[in-house]
Short mmCIF file of C-alpha atoms in Angstrom, two decimals:
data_model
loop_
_atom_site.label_atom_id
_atom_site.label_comp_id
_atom_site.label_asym_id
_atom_site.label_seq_id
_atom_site.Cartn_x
_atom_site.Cartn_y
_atom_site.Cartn_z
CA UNK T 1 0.00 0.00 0.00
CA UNK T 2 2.83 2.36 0.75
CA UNK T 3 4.15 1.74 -2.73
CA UNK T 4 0.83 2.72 -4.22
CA UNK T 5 0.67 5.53 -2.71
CA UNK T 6 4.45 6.64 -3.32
CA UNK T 7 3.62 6.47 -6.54
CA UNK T 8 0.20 8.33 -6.63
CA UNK T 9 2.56 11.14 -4.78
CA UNK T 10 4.55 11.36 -7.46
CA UNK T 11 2.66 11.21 -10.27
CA UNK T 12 0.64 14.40 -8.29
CA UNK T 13 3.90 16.40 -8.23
CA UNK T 14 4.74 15.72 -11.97
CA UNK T 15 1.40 17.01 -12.93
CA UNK T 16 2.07 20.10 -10.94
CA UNK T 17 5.25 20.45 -12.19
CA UNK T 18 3.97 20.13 -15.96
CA UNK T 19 0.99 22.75 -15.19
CA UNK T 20 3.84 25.34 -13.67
CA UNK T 21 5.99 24.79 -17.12
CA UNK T 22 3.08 25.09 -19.45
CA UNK T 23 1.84 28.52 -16.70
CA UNK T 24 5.52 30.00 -18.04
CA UNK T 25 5.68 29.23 -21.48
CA UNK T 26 2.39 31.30 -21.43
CA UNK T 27 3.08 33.89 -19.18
CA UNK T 28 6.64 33.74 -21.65
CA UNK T 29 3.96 33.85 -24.95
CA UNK T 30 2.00 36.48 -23.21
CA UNK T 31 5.19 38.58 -22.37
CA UNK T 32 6.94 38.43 -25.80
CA UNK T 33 2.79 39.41 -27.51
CA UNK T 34 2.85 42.26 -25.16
CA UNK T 35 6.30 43.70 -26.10
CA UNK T 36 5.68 43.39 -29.87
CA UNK T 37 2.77 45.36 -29.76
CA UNK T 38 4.81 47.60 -27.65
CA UNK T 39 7.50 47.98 -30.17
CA UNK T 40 4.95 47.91 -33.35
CA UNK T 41 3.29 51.11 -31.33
CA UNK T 42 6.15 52.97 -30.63
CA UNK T 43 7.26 52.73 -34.28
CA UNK T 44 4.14 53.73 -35.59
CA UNK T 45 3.92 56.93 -33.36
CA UNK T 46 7.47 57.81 -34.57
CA UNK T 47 6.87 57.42 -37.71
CA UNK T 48 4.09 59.77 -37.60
CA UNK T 49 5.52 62.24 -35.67
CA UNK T 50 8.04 62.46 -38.75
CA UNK T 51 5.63 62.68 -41.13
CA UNK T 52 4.20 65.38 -39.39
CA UNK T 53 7.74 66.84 -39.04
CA UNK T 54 7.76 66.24 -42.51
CA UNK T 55 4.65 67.95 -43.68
CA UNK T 56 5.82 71.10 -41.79
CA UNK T 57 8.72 71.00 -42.99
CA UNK T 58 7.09 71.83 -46.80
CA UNK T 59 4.19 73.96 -45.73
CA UNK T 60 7.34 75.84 -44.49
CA UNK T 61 9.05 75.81 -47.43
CA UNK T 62 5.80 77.02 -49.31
CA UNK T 63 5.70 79.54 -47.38
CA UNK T 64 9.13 80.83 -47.45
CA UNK T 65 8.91 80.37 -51.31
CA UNK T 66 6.02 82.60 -51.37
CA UNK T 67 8.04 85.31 -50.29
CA UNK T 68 11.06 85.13 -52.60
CA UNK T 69 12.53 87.31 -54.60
CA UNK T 70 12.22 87.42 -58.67
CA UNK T 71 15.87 86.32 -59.37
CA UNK T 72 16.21 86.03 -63.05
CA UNK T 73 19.98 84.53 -62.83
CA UNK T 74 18.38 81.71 -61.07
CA UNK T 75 15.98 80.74 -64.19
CA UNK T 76 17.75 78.43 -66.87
CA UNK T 77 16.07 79.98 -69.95
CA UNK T 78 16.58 83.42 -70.74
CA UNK T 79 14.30 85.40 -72.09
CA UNK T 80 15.87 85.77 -75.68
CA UNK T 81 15.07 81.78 -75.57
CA UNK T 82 11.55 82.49 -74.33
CA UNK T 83 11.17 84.95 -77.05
CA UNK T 84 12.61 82.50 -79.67
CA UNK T 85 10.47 80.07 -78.38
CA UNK T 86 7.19 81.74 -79.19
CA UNK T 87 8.35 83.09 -82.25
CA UNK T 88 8.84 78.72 -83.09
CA UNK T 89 5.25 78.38 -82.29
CA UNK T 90 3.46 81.76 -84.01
CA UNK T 91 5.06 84.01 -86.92
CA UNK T 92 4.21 87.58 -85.61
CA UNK T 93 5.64 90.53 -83.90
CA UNK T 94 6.84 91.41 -80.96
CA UNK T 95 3.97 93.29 -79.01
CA UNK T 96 4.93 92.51 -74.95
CA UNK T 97 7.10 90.23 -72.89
CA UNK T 98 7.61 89.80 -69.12
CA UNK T 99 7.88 87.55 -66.16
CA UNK T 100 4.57 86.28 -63.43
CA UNK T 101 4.04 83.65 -61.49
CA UNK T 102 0.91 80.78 -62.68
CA UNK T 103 0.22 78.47 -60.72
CA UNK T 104 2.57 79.47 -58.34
CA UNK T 105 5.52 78.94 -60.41
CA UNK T 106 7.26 81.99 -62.72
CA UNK T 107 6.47 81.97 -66.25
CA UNK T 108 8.14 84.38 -69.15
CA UNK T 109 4.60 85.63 -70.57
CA UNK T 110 5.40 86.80 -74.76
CA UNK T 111 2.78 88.17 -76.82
CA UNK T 112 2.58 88.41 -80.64
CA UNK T 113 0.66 89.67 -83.62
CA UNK T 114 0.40 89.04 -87.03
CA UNK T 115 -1.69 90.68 -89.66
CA UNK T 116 -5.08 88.36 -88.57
CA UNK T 117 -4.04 86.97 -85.14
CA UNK T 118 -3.14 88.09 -81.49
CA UNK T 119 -0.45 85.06 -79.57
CA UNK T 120 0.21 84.63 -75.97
CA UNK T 121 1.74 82.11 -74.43
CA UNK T 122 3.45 81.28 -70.76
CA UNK T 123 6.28 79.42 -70.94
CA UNK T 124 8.13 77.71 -67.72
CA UNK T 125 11.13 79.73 -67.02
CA UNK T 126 13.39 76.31 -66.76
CA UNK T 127 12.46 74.45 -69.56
CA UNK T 128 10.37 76.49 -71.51
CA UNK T 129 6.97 73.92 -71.54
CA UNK T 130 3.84 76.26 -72.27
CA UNK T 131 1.59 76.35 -69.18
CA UNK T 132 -0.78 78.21 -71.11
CA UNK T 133 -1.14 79.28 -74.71
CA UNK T 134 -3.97 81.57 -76.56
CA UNK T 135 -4.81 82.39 -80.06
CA UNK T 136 -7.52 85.16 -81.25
CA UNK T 137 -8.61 87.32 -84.05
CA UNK T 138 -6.66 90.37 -84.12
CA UNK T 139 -8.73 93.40 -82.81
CA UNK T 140 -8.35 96.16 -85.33
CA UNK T 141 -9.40 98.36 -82.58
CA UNK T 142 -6.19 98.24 -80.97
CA UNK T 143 -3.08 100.21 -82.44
CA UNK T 144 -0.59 98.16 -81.16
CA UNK T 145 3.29 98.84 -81.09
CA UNK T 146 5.57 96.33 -82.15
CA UNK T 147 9.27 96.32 -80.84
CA UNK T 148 12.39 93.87 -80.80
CA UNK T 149 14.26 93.00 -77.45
CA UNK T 150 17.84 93.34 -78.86
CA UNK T 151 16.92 97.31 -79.38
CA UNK T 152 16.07 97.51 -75.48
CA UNK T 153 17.88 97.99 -72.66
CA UNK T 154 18.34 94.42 -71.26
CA UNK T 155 15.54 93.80 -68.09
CA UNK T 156 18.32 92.92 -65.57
CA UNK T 157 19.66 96.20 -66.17
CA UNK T 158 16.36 98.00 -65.60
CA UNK T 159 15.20 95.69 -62.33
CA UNK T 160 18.89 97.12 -61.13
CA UNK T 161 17.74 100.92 -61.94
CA UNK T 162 14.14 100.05 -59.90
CA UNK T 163 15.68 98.53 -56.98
CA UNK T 164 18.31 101.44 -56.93
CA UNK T 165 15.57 104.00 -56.59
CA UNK T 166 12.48 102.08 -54.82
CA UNK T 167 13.30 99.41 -51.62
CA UNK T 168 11.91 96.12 -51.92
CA UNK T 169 11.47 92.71 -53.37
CA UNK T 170 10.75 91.78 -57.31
CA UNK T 171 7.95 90.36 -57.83
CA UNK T 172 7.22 90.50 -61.60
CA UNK T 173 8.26 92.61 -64.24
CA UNK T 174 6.27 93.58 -67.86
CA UNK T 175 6.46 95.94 -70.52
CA UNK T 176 4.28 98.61 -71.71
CA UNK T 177 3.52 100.94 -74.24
CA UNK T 178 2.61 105.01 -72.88
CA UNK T 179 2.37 107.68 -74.75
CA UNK T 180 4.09 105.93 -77.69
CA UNK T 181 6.84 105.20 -75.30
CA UNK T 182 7.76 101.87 -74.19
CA UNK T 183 8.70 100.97 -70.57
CA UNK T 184 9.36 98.07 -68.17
CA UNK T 185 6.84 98.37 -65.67
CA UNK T 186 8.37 96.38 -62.63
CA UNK T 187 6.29 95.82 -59.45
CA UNK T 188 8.06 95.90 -55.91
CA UNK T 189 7.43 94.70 -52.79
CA UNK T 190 8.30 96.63 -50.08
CA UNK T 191 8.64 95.57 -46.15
CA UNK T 192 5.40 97.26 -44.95
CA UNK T 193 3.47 95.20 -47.56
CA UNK T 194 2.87 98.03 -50.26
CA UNK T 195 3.27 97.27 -53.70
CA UNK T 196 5.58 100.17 -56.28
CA UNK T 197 5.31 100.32 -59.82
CA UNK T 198 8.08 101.40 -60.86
CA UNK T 199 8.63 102.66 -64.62
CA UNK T 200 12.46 102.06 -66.30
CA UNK T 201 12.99 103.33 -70.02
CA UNK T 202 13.13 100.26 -72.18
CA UNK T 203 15.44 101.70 -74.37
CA UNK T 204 17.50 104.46 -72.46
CA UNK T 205 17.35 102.53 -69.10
CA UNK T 206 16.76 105.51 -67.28
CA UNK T 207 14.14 105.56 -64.39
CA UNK T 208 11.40 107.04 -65.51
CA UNK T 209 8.76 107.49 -61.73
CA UNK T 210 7.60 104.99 -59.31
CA UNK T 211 3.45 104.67 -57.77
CA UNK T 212 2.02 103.20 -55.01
#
């Protein structure tokens, strides 16, 4: 009887044994579950914190883009090649030429006639792809003045001659016939927010009067 029950005794403290294993294998499971989901949530808030960081970041740089100055050395076409380019595209003459933004991106803007037709197109100032182009019946209403660049003073030289006479930021530049004269009209931003016109010869280079 004794043997009986030594063995009964021990097959009770193997079972026990077994049950406290298997209790920290899961407790071990359990653990290792818990720490994944740790680690997966971590990552995924860090990753969205830079994403944020990120998305600053360019609303930022939007911003600061916004308010930078027209720099014409910065473009890679010139615009003798946004003049040539237009001229590829519609045989007329020269009427007006000048830089905007579209878009939010700077465009050379070059207009031509012919004897039936009025052109304008926008061309990107870096690779000269139209962002928008415009063909109509010429208006016989409207005496326009034709002109070639080469004859003018060149517009780097004028936006020099504005900012020497008005303080401020370029922020686009045209040209316009008065009076029979032609001019480059280029507008200025100034620190307190007000926008100058300022009026430059086109073909003496000589500043001409400025309006707010």
């Amino acid at each position: 009887m004794n043997t009986k029950f030594k063995i009964t005794s021990l097959l009770i403290a193997a079972s026990l044994t077994l049950a406290a294993c298997g209790n920290d294998n899961n407790e071990e499971t359990t653990n290792q579950s818990e720490s994944k989901q740790t680690e997966t949530t971590e990552s995924t808030s860090d990753n969205k914190s830079e994403n944020d960081n990120s998305s600053n970041e360019n609303s930022n740089n939007a911003s600061s883009n916004e308010g930078d100055e027209l720099d014409m050395a910065s473009f890679s076409k010139s615009i003798e090649d946004a003049i040539d380019e237009a001229k590829s595209r519609f045989d007329g003459q020269l009427t007006d030429i000048g830089v905007s933004k579209e878009n939010n991106q700077y465009v050379y803007k070059i207009e031509l006639e012919s004897d039936t037709e009025e052109y304008e197109v926008s061309l990107d100032v870096n690779d000269l792809s139209v962002v928008k182009e415009e063909t109509e019946a010429e208006d016989d209403d409207d005496d326009n003045k034709y002109f070639n660049y080469s004859d003018l003073v060149k517009v780097e030289d004028a936006i020099q001659t504005a900012k020497d006479n008005v303080n401020g930021k370029v922020k686009e530049w045209s040209t316009d016939f008065d009076d029979g004269n032609l001019y480059y009209e280029i507008e200025i931003v100034q620190d307190n927010g007000n926008d100058v016109d300022v009026k430059v010869d086109a073909y003496t280079g000589d500043f001409v009067e400025s309006d707010d």
